[in-house]
Amino acid sequence: MPQPLLDVRGIDTFYGAIQALRGVSLHVSRGEIVTLIGANGAGKTTLLGSIFGNPRASVGSVCFDGEDITTLATHRIAPRGIALVPEGRHIFPAMTVEENLVMGTIPVGEAHLDEDRAQMFELFPRLQERRNQRAGTLSGGEQQMLAIARALMSRPQLILLDEPSLGLAPLVVRRIFEVLREIASLGKTIFLVEQNANHALKLADRAYVLVNGEIRLQGSGRELLADPEVRKAYLGGH
Ligand SMILES: Nc1ncnc2c1ncn2[C@@H]1O[C@H](COP(=O)(O)OP(=O)(O)OP(=O)(O)O)[C@@H](O)[C@H]1O
Ligand SMILES: [Mg+2]
């Protein structure tokens, strides 16, 4: 197997005395779409945080593109080529759409700003229409699109998404997942954590199931969609 782009090996992560991750190992190869599904409190956000050293894994290792980044300072990690679309989007509400996109260039500088902004407006025509609107006044779906576009402005090789479908109407969710497929076709590698198991497993090449901070199952998206345990716990038993 070629070296994975992201290689997480046996990590434990704690909040004080509370252990949130237990021996979590997973990998994402270049060009793959990988998802991790899990219920509330399973540790999904903690896992994405642990890739950025916030909170930092206390046992195990995180390697990106062949480099051990387990103890690298958090602000040095994004410039390596990883971007996070955080849970709850966290766009800058008082800034315009365009200003939010400029903020996304911080890890890499503005050398490619014009070109990349034009590409984002092609991918998200709605953002172009609203380029001068304050981001806080966008709809939830538009804010999610903006959060994704802002992450892409740092030209990441790997994009991490924390529950992008949260709180959005079914039609908007479908559009978000279509966009993720388009982003993958641009050559980006995607690691997505979701509670929306149905959409996530249909999109993903491979998937993991996280239960109480531990990887319980793994397989292709298709295998896990058909798995009785997954169907019962995450797909309403249908
Ligand atoms: N800052 C914190 N301090 C203490 N405990 C925390 C902290 N953040 C998370 N936890 C605990 O760690 C566990 C995992 O939380 P995490 O937010 O990673 O779950 P999650 O899978 O992202 O859940 P959700 O789907 O609700 O976002 C939970 O038990 C949570 O209470
Ligand atoms: Mg979370």
XYZ file of N, CA and C and ligand atoms in Angstrom:
746
model
N 0.850 -1.200 0.000
C 0.000 0.000 0.000
C 0.885 1.250 0.000
N 0.601 2.244 -0.861
C 1.395 3.474 -0.793
C 1.143 4.179 0.538
N 2.076 5.037 0.909
C 1.952 5.727 2.196
C 0.664 6.562 2.225
N -0.158 6.402 3.280
C -1.382 7.209 3.331
C -1.055 8.703 3.477
N -1.965 9.546 3.012
C -1.780 10.992 3.195
C -1.927 11.340 4.678
N -2.960 10.760 5.303
C -3.154 10.937 6.748
C -3.090 9.571 7.406
N -2.253 9.452 8.436
C -2.087 8.172 9.113
C -2.160 8.399 10.623
N -3.263 7.999 11.203
C -3.481 8.157 12.646
C -3.277 6.787 13.270
N -2.353 6.705 14.230
C -2.031 5.395 14.811
C -2.175 5.379 16.315
N -3.176 4.629 16.749
C -3.319 4.311 18.175
C -3.408 5.508 19.087
N -4.187 6.526 18.718
C -4.178 7.713 19.587
C -5.189 7.631 20.735
N -4.714 8.132 21.879
C -5.548 8.368 23.054
C -5.591 9.888 23.237
N -6.794 10.426 23.468
C -6.901 11.861 23.758
C -7.780 12.048 24.993
N -7.332 12.919 25.853
C -8.026 13.170 27.130
C -8.435 14.629 27.239
N -9.540 14.865 27.971
C -9.862 16.204 28.500
C -9.705 16.068 30.008
N -8.609 16.520 30.556
C -8.357 16.293 31.977
C -8.378 14.802 32.250
N -9.254 14.364 33.155
C -9.312 12.939 33.505
C -10.209 12.147 32.553
N -10.958 12.851 31.691
C -11.903 12.151 30.805
C -11.199 11.703 29.534
N -11.273 10.398 29.259
C -10.648 9.896 28.032
C -11.681 9.916 26.903
N -11.410 10.703 25.855
C -12.362 10.852 24.742
C -12.028 9.929 23.571
N -10.752 9.597 23.363
C -10.364 8.671 22.283
C -9.505 7.561 22.871
N -9.756 6.334 22.404
C -9.051 5.159 22.918
C -8.439 4.374 21.771
N -7.133 4.515 21.618
C -6.412 3.708 20.631
C -6.970 3.811 19.217
N -7.296 5.039 18.803
C -7.904 5.206 17.476
C -6.834 5.166 16.378
N -7.035 4.253 15.427
C -6.167 4.167 14.247
C -7.035 4.284 13.011
N -6.632 5.122 12.078
C -7.313 5.191 10.777
C -6.371 5.846 9.791
N -6.676 5.650 8.509
C -5.846 6.307 7.496
C -6.712 6.782 6.346
N -6.181 7.781 5.646
C -6.850 8.316 4.466
C -5.789 8.414 3.381
N -6.017 7.719 2.269
C -5.042 7.776 1.182
C -5.371 8.934 0.250
N -4.353 9.350 -0.489
C -4.520 10.456 -1.424
C -5.666 10.165 -2.396
N -6.570 11.126 -2.548
C -7.659 10.993 -3.510
C -8.882 10.273 -2.981
N -8.790 9.747 -1.766
C -9.943 9.037 -1.200
C -10.949 9.994 -0.573
N -12.198 9.517 -0.484
C -13.195 10.144 0.393
C -13.452 9.129 1.499
N -13.091 9.513 2.732
C -13.274 8.610 3.865
C -14.200 9.294 4.861
N -15.109 8.516 5.429
C -15.986 9.089 6.448
C -15.848 8.329 7.750
N -16.130 9.055 8.831
C -16.208 8.439 10.140
C -17.569 8.825 10.704
N -18.362 7.801 11.021
C -19.677 8.105 11.575
C -19.703 7.736 13.047
N -20.542 8.448 13.782
C -20.637 8.198 15.210
C -21.715 9.070 15.811
N -22.265 8.629 16.918
C -23.363 9.344 17.580
C -22.826 10.562 18.332
N -23.713 11.330 18.915
C -23.327 12.464 19.763
C -22.373 11.993 20.842
N -21.271 12.692 20.999
C -20.349 12.384 22.087
C -19.419 11.216 21.817
N -19.465 10.647 20.610
C -18.602 9.503 20.295
C -17.126 9.897 20.271
N -16.862 11.168 19.959
C -15.474 11.637 19.894
C -15.059 12.131 18.513
N -16.023 12.383 17.634
C -15.715 12.784 16.255
C -14.954 14.115 16.204
N -15.490 15.119 16.916
C -14.834 16.436 16.908
C -13.470 16.350 17.584
N -13.391 15.537 18.627
C -12.108 15.359 19.326
C -11.067 14.757 18.382
N -11.505 13.825 17.543
C -10.572 13.208 16.604
C -10.044 14.249 15.608
N -10.933 15.058 15.043
C -10.469 16.097 14.107
C -9.555 17.078 14.829
N -9.924 17.426 16.075
C -9.076 18.325 16.856
C -7.700 17.723 17.090
N -7.671 16.422 17.329
C -6.391 15.763 17.637
C -5.445 15.773 16.432
N -5.992 15.905 15.229
C -5.131 16.006 14.040
C -4.402 17.353 14.051
N -5.053 18.362 14.647
C -4.458 19.700 14.755
C -3.790 19.953 16.112
N -3.688 18.929 16.935
C -3.066 19.122 18.245
C -3.909 19.945 19.201
N -5.229 19.930 19.030
C -6.122 20.745 19.856
C -7.452 20.026 20.054
N -7.585 19.170 21.055
C -6.603 18.777 22.066
C -5.561 17.824 21.470
N -4.421 17.743 22.110
C -3.338 16.922 21.579
C -3.465 15.472 22.060
N -3.199 14.540 21.152
C -3.181 13.129 21.546
C -2.039 12.919 22.537
N -2.298 12.156 23.585
C -1.229 11.930 24.562
C -0.488 10.616 24.307
N -1.100 9.737 23.520
C -0.472 8.468 23.136
C -0.735 8.280 21.647
N 0.201 7.634 20.952
C 0.001 7.363 19.534
C 0.555 8.470 18.657
N 0.309 8.380 17.346
C 0.895 9.359 16.436
C -0.056 9.751 15.312
N 0.176 10.958 14.805
C -0.550 11.473 13.642
C 0.497 11.868 12.602
N 0.448 11.224 11.431
C 1.379 11.585 10.361
C 0.595 12.145 9.189
N 1.131 13.206 8.587
C 0.507 13.779 7.396
C 1.568 13.883 6.314
N 1.276 13.298 5.171
C 2.184 13.357 4.030
C 3.602 12.934 4.426
N 3.654 11.877 5.255
C 4.955 11.320 5.625
C 5.639 12.007 6.792
N 5.036 13.086 7.308
C 5.672 13.808 8.403
C 4.905 13.567 9.700
N 5.622 13.330 10.784
C 4.972 13.155 12.086
C 4.590 14.540 12.622
N 3.280 14.802 12.701
C 2.817 16.119 13.162
C 2.197 16.045 14.559
N 2.399 14.914 15.234
C 1.729 14.694 16.533
C 2.005 15.833 17.510
N 3.224 16.333 17.529
C 3.556 17.359 18.526
C 3.846 18.714 17.872
N 3.538 18.829 16.587
C 3.775 20.104 15.895
C 2.808 21.160 16.444
N 3.286 22.412 16.558
C 2.410 23.492 17.042
C 1.207 23.608 16.106
N 0.038 23.845 16.680
C -1.203 23.869 15.913
C -1.129 24.833 14.720
N -0.563 26.016 14.922
C -0.541 27.004 13.825
C 0.389 26.591 12.680
N 1.211 25.587 12.912
C 2.091 25.125 11.825
C 1.450 24.016 10.995
N 0.300 23.519 11.445
C -0.283 22.343 10.794
C -1.065 22.707 9.527
N -1.919 23.732 9.590
C -2.694 24.107 8.394
C -1.796 24.422 7.184
N -0.683 25.147 7.362
C 0.170 25.419 6.196
C 0.778 24.164 5.560
N 0.774 23.038 6.277
C 1.266 21.780 5.696
C 0.324 21.267 4.616
N -0.955 21.765 4.638
C -1.910 21.332 3.609
C -3.137 20.614 4.140
N -3.550 20.974 5.364
C -4.782 20.409 5.933
C -5.699 21.581 6.279
N -6.980 21.474 5.905
C -7.937 22.511 6.286
C -9.119 21.862 6.982
N -9.658 22.573 7.965
C -10.804 22.083 8.735
C -12.026 22.951 8.460
N -13.140 22.294 8.151
C -14.437 22.978 8.110
C -15.104 22.616 9.435
N -15.114 23.554 10.393
C -15.489 23.168 11.749
C -16.978 22.920 11.928
N -17.295 22.137 12.966
C -18.678 21.924 13.361
C -19.309 23.289 13.680
N -20.491 23.543 13.155
C -21.146 24.830 13.415
C -20.641 25.949 12.521
N -19.789 25.626 11.566
C -19.343 26.502 10.472
C -18.371 27.613 10.889
N -18.706 28.374 11.974
C -17.791 29.429 12.449
C -17.293 30.359 11.360
N -18.184 30.786 10.498
C -17.813 31.868 9.568
C -17.718 33.165 10.389
N -17.121 34.177 9.814
C -17.025 35.467 10.515
C -18.263 36.270 10.145
N -19.234 36.390 11.066
C -20.557 36.893 10.683
C -20.567 38.359 10.233
N -19.688 39.183 10.799
C -19.721 40.611 10.456
C -18.933 40.906 9.178
N -18.186 39.930 8.697
C -17.409 40.140 7.463
C -18.237 39.711 6.262
N -17.915 40.283 5.119
C -18.618 39.892 3.895
C -18.150 38.497 3.462
N -18.869 37.954 2.493
C -18.488 36.665 1.910
C -17.045 36.739 1.405
N -16.735 37.780 0.649
C -15.367 37.903 0.106
C -14.325 37.998 1.200
N -14.625 38.760 2.238
C -13.655 38.915 3.332
C -13.423 37.579 4.048
N -14.480 36.786 4.178
C -14.318 35.454 4.760
C -13.387 34.606 3.902
N -13.512 34.724 2.584
C -12.632 33.941 1.702
C -11.181 34.387 1.861
N -10.977 35.693 2.019
C -9.611 36.193 2.221
C -9.041 35.609 3.524
N -9.875 35.522 4.557
C -9.405 34.945 5.836
C -8.902 33.518 5.632
N -9.525 32.817 4.701
C -9.121 31.438 4.432
C -7.709 31.307 3.881
N -7.158 32.404 3.344
C -5.807 32.334 2.763
C -4.717 32.468 3.838
N -5.108 32.752 5.076
C -4.096 33.064 6.107
C -2.977 32.015 6.209
N -3.295 30.714 6.175
C -2.183 29.763 6.309
C -1.171 29.812 5.154
N -1.574 30.336 3.996
C -0.685 30.241 2.822
C -0.352 31.584 2.175
N -0.994 32.673 2.588
C -0.753 33.970 1.967
C -1.654 34.192 0.757
N -1.613 35.419 0.204
C -2.596 35.825 -0.802
C -2.124 35.703 -2.247
N -1.020 35.007 -2.480
C -0.448 34.943 -3.832
C -1.455 34.439 -4.873
N -2.314 33.500 -4.481
C -3.259 32.916 -5.444
C -4.693 33.376 -5.203
N -4.837 34.478 -4.476
C -6.177 34.903 -4.041
C -7.160 35.052 -5.204
N -6.771 35.796 -6.243
C -7.736 36.099 -7.324
C -8.187 34.831 -8.032
N -7.208 34.004 -8.360
C -7.474 32.751 -9.058
C -8.363 31.815 -8.218
N -8.018 31.703 -6.945
C -8.753 30.765 -6.084
C -10.158 31.278 -5.779
N -10.280 32.592 -5.593
C -11.616 33.156 -5.346
C -12.512 32.916 -6.565
N -11.941 33.097 -7.752
C -12.720 32.859 -8.979
C -13.170 31.400 -9.039
N -12.287 30.488 -8.627
C -12.660 29.070 -8.637
C -13.780 28.779 -7.630
N -13.705 29.426 -6.483
C -14.761 29.219 -5.466
C -16.103 29.756 -5.973
N -16.074 30.879 -6.695
C -17.323 31.435 -7.210
C -17.897 30.560 -8.334
N -17.028 29.853 -9.003
C -17.497 28.906 -10.023
C -18.169 27.702 -9.341
N -17.527 27.237 -8.264
C -18.045 26.079 -7.525
C -19.323 26.448 -6.758
N -19.369 27.671 -6.264
C -20.507 28.125 -5.438
C -21.067 29.425 -6.008
N -21.856 29.353 -7.105
C -22.369 30.583 -7.732
C -23.164 31.455 -6.748
N -23.811 30.827 -5.787
C -24.582 31.565 -4.797
C -23.698 32.517 -3.986
N -22.466 32.080 -3.739
C -21.550 32.947 -2.981
C -21.118 34.139 -3.819
N -21.006 33.924 -5.117
C -20.636 35.049 -5.984
C -21.740 36.110 -5.974
N -23.000 35.643 -6.075
C -24.122 36.589 -6.033
C -24.114 37.399 -4.748
N -23.614 36.771 -3.672
C -23.696 37.395 -2.350
C -22.330 37.851 -1.852
N -21.428 38.121 -2.760
C -20.042 38.364 -2.361
C -19.879 39.541 -1.399
N -20.750 40.545 -1.505
C -20.614 41.720 -0.637
C -21.564 41.704 0.553
N -22.252 40.574 0.730
C -23.200 40.462 1.851
C -22.450 39.998 3.104
N -22.868 40.510 4.257
C -22.258 40.028 5.505
C -22.626 38.563 5.720
N -21.637 37.778 6.088
C -21.828 36.323 6.143
C -22.884 35.915 7.172
N -23.027 36.700 8.243
C -24.003 36.372 9.283
C -25.437 36.421 8.783
N -25.661 37.076 7.637
C -27.018 37.185 7.099
C -27.304 36.124 6.031
N -26.358 35.244 5.773
C -26.597 34.153 4.812
C -27.488 33.078 5.453
N -28.127 32.278 4.627
C -28.881 31.127 5.134
C -27.890 30.083 5.684
N -28.417 29.118 6.433
C -27.541 28.076 6.992
C -26.775 27.331 5.912
N -27.465 26.987 4.822
C -26.813 26.265 3.728
C -25.725 27.108 3.073
N -26.024 28.399 2.887
C -25.022 29.293 2.282
C -23.821 29.456 3.197
N -24.087 29.510 4.505
C -22.966 29.622 5.455
C -22.090 28.370 5.416
N -22.731 27.204 5.240
C -21.951 25.964 5.151
C -21.100 25.958 3.886
N -21.689 26.412 2.772
C -20.922 26.532 1.521
C -19.729 27.467 1.722
N -19.985 28.584 2.425
C -18.909 29.550 2.666
C -17.809 28.935 3.536
N -18.210 28.184 4.540
C -17.203 27.549 5.411
C -16.333 26.584 4.601
N -16.960 25.876 3.656
C -16.196 24.939 2.811
C -15.277 25.722 1.874
N -15.820 26.770 1.255
C -15.010 27.579 0.328
C -13.841 28.235 1.070
N -14.104 28.733 2.259
C -13.033 29.372 3.042
C -11.911 28.370 3.326
N -12.299 27.138 3.658
C -11.279 26.107 3.917
C -10.463 25.833 2.651
N -11.133 25.799 1.503
C -10.425 25.494 0.252
C -9.456 26.606 -0.145
N -9.676 27.825 0.361
C -8.806 28.956 0.004
C -7.375 28.768 0.508
N -7.166 27.828 1.448
C -5.792 27.573 1.890
C -5.136 26.476 1.044
N -5.758 26.137 -0.087
C -5.205 25.146 -1.013
C -4.812 23.836 -0.329
N -5.694 23.280 0.491
C -5.320 22.060 1.214
C -5.231 20.850 0.292
N -4.390 19.910 0.673
C -4.438 18.590 0.030
C -5.556 17.782 0.659
N -5.693 17.959 1.981
C -6.684 17.207 2.754
C -7.671 18.179 3.385
N -8.961 17.904 3.183
C -9.973 18.745 3.812
C -10.768 17.895 4.811
N -10.837 18.385 6.042
C -11.552 17.700 7.125
C -12.865 18.431 7.332
N -13.965 17.684 7.375
C -15.267 18.342 7.575
C -15.962 17.748 8.792
N -16.430 18.632 9.681
C -17.106 18.188 10.898
C -18.605 18.432 10.755
N -19.350 17.365 10.467
C -20.811 17.393 10.347
C -21.349 18.547 9.491
N -20.963 18.580 8.216
C -21.436 19.684 7.357
C -22.941 19.680 7.125
N -23.620 18.563 7.367
C -25.062 18.514 7.091
C -25.910 18.953 8.280
N -25.241 19.252 9.404
C -25.972 19.519 10.651
C -26.954 20.688 10.512
N -28.214 20.411 10.841
C -29.221 21.470 10.900
C -29.718 21.976 9.559
N -29.380 21.286 8.468
C -29.789 21.773 7.152
C -30.931 20.937 6.569
N -31.745 21.569 5.737
C -32.881 20.888 5.107
C -32.384 19.816 4.135
N -33.158 18.753 3.912
C -32.720 17.633 3.082
C -32.189 18.028 1.700
N -32.853 18.988 1.064
C -32.405 19.400 -0.274
C -31.016 20.054 -0.224
N -30.807 20.840 0.820
C -29.518 21.530 0.992
C -28.432 20.509 1.329
N -28.791 19.527 2.144
C -27.838 18.472 2.493
C -27.391 17.751 1.224
N -28.350 17.443 0.367
C -28.011 16.760 -0.877
C -27.020 17.588 -1.700
N -27.258 18.894 -1.750
C -26.374 19.794 -2.503
C -24.960 19.813 -1.888
N -24.900 19.823 -0.561
C -23.582 19.818 0.116
C -22.804 18.554 -0.273
N -23.478 17.415 -0.258
C -22.783 16.166 -0.591
C -22.383 16.126 -2.066
N -23.198 16.728 -2.941
C -22.795 16.833 -4.360
C -21.526 17.669 -4.491
N -21.497 18.767 -3.737
C -20.323 19.649 -3.779
C -19.075 18.906 -3.296
N -19.237 18.069 -2.277
C -18.075 17.322 -1.781
C -17.523 16.402 -2.867
N -18.444 15.808 -3.624
C -17.999 14.951 -4.726
C -17.241 15.770 -5.782
N -17.747 16.980 -6.077
C -17.053 17.851 -7.042
C -15.663 18.230 -6.526
N -15.585 18.494 -5.227
C -14.294 18.878 -4.639
C -13.309 17.709 -4.737
N -13.808 16.507 -4.497
C -12.948 15.320 -4.629
C -12.461 15.194 -6.079
N -13.329 15.520 -7.027
C -12.933 15.380 -8.432
C -11.910 16.448 -8.828
N -11.755 17.485 -7.997
C -10.699 18.480 -8.239
C -9.348 17.993 -7.714
N -9.343 16.774 -7.141
C -8.077 16.208 -6.673
C -7.857 16.347 -5.175
N -8.862 16.819 -4.459
C -8.710 16.955 -3.002
C -9.038 15.628 -2.324
N -8.407 15.399 -1.194
C -8.692 14.235 -0.364
C -9.632 14.694 0.749
N -10.638 13.865 1.029
C -11.687 14.301 1.964
C -11.834 13.326 3.128
N -11.830 13.884 4.337
C -12.161 13.104 5.533
C -13.313 13.817 6.229
N -14.430 13.101 6.320
C -15.689 13.693 6.724
C -16.196 12.991 7.979
N -16.509 13.718 9.044
C -17.193 13.067 10.165
C -18.652 13.479 10.137
N -19.523 12.540 10.390
C -20.967 12.781 10.199
C -21.807 11.936 11.148
N -22.979 12.477 11.487
C -24.031 11.641 12.089
C -24.994 11.191 11.007
N -24.979 11.932 9.878
C -25.856 11.605 8.747
C -25.246 10.431 7.983
N -25.422 9.229 8.556
C -24.715 8.053 8.062
C -25.120 7.698 6.629
N -26.359 7.885 6.316
C -26.864 7.497 5.003
C -26.119 8.229 3.885
N -26.125 9.559 3.938
C -25.430 10.350 2.911
C -23.934 10.091 2.938
N -23.370 10.062 4.149
C -21.914 9.952 4.268
C -21.420 8.615 3.717
N -22.125 7.536 4.036
C -21.680 6.209 3.575
C -21.867 6.054 2.068
N -22.886 6.727 1.516
C -23.073 6.661 0.062
C -21.962 7.401 -0.670
N -21.474 8.457 -0.051
C -20.425 9.264 -0.685
C -19.048 8.598 -0.572
N -18.830 7.914 0.563
C -17.458 7.543 0.925
C -16.939 6.302 0.197
N -15.647 6.322 -0.101
C -14.963 5.109 -0.567
C -14.824 4.136 0.595
N -14.394 4.666 1.740
C -14.218 3.833 2.936
C -14.776 4.558 4.144
N -15.083 3.770 5.173
C -15.717 4.375 6.335
C -15.310 3.677 7.624
N -15.412 4.427 8.708
C -15.160 3.920 10.055
C -16.364 4.278 10.929
N -16.606 3.443 11.932
C -17.654 3.742 12.903
C -16.983 3.925 14.265
N -17.239 5.092 14.878
C -16.646 5.410 16.183
C -17.723 5.285 17.262
N -17.451 4.472 18.277
C -18.383 4.303 19.394
C -17.615 4.555 20.690
N -18.073 5.496 21.486
C -17.415 5.808 22.773
C -15.900 5.922 22.644
N -15.441 6.638 21.642
C -14.015 6.910 21.513
C -13.189 5.797 20.917
N -13.864 4.703 20.477
C -13.127 3.588 19.871
C -13.657 3.281 18.486
N -12.774 2.861 17.572
C -13.224 2.417 16.256
C -13.870 1.043 16.428
N -15.159 0.967 16.068
C -15.896 -0.282 16.262
C -15.916 -1.118 14.974
N -16.061 -0.419 13.841
C -16.178 -1.116 12.554
C -15.451 -0.316 11.499
N -15.026 -1.004 10.433
C -14.513 -0.289 9.268
C -14.773 -1.109 8.031
N -14.801 -0.460 6.889
C -15.054 -1.165 5.639
C -15.331 -0.165 4.533
N -15.755 -0.670 3.383
C -16.126 0.255 2.315
C -17.445 0.904 2.703
N -17.750 2.053 2.103
C -19.019 2.725 2.383
C -20.182 1.780 2.138
N -20.074 1.037 1.053
C -21.143 0.111 0.674
C -21.325 -1.009 1.706
N -20.185 -1.556 2.169
C -20.259 -2.628 3.185
C -20.956 -2.136 4.452
N -20.562 -0.941 4.889
C -21.132 -0.461 6.149
C -22.598 -0.072 5.990
N -22.968 0.385 4.790
C -24.396 0.689 4.545
C -25.243 -0.561 4.707
N -24.653 -1.714 4.386
C -25.401 -2.976 4.441
C -25.253 -3.685 5.787
N -24.384 -3.157 6.661
C -24.096 -3.846 7.923
C -25.288 -3.729 8.888
N -25.756 -4.863 9.430
C -26.932 -4.821 10.304
C -26.757 -3.905 11.524
N -25.566 -3.941 12.121
C -25.334 -3.102 13.311
C -25.433 -1.610 12.959
N -24.849 -1.261 11.792
C -24.896 0.132 11.335
C -26.332 0.527 11.002
N -27.038 -0.369 10.358
C -28.423 -0.052 9.970
C -29.283 0.196 11.202
N -29.059 -0.638 12.216
C -29.853 -0.519 13.427
C -29.525 0.771 14.183
N -28.216 1.055 14.306
C -27.818 2.174 15.164
C -27.869 3.527 14.453
N -27.608 3.540 13.150
C -27.428 4.839 12.477
C -28.395 5.098 11.330
N -29.107 4.078 10.913
C -29.971 4.275 9.741
C -31.433 3.962 10.071
N -31.757 4.101 11.343
C -33.150 3.927 11.766
C -33.684 2.524 11.523
N -32.783 1.550 11.368
C -33.194 0.149 11.245
C -33.787 -0.233 9.899
N -33.736 0.718 8.918
C -34.366 0.404 7.618
C -33.402 -0.319 6.687
N -13.579 20.642 26.184
C -14.019 19.502 26.727
N -13.845 19.236 28.053
C -14.255 18.077 28.593
N -14.861 17.087 27.908
C -15.065 17.288 26.608
C -14.660 18.494 25.936
N -15.001 18.410 24.632
C -15.585 17.208 24.508
N -15.619 16.532 25.661
C -16.151 15.182 25.901
O -15.497 14.276 25.017
C -16.410 13.353 24.452
C -16.375 13.425 22.934
O -16.865 14.689 22.523
P -16.859 15.142 20.995
O -17.272 16.573 20.981
O -15.577 14.789 20.375
O -18.019 14.228 20.401
P -18.715 14.276 18.963
O -18.702 12.900 18.442
O -18.102 15.347 18.155
O -20.231 14.672 19.356
P -21.297 15.570 18.531
O -21.882 14.679 17.481
O -22.319 15.910 19.580
O -20.599 16.755 17.983
C -17.765 13.698 25.055
O -17.980 12.831 26.145
C -17.613 15.121 25.534
O -18.424 15.393 26.639
Mg -18.809 17.025 17.282
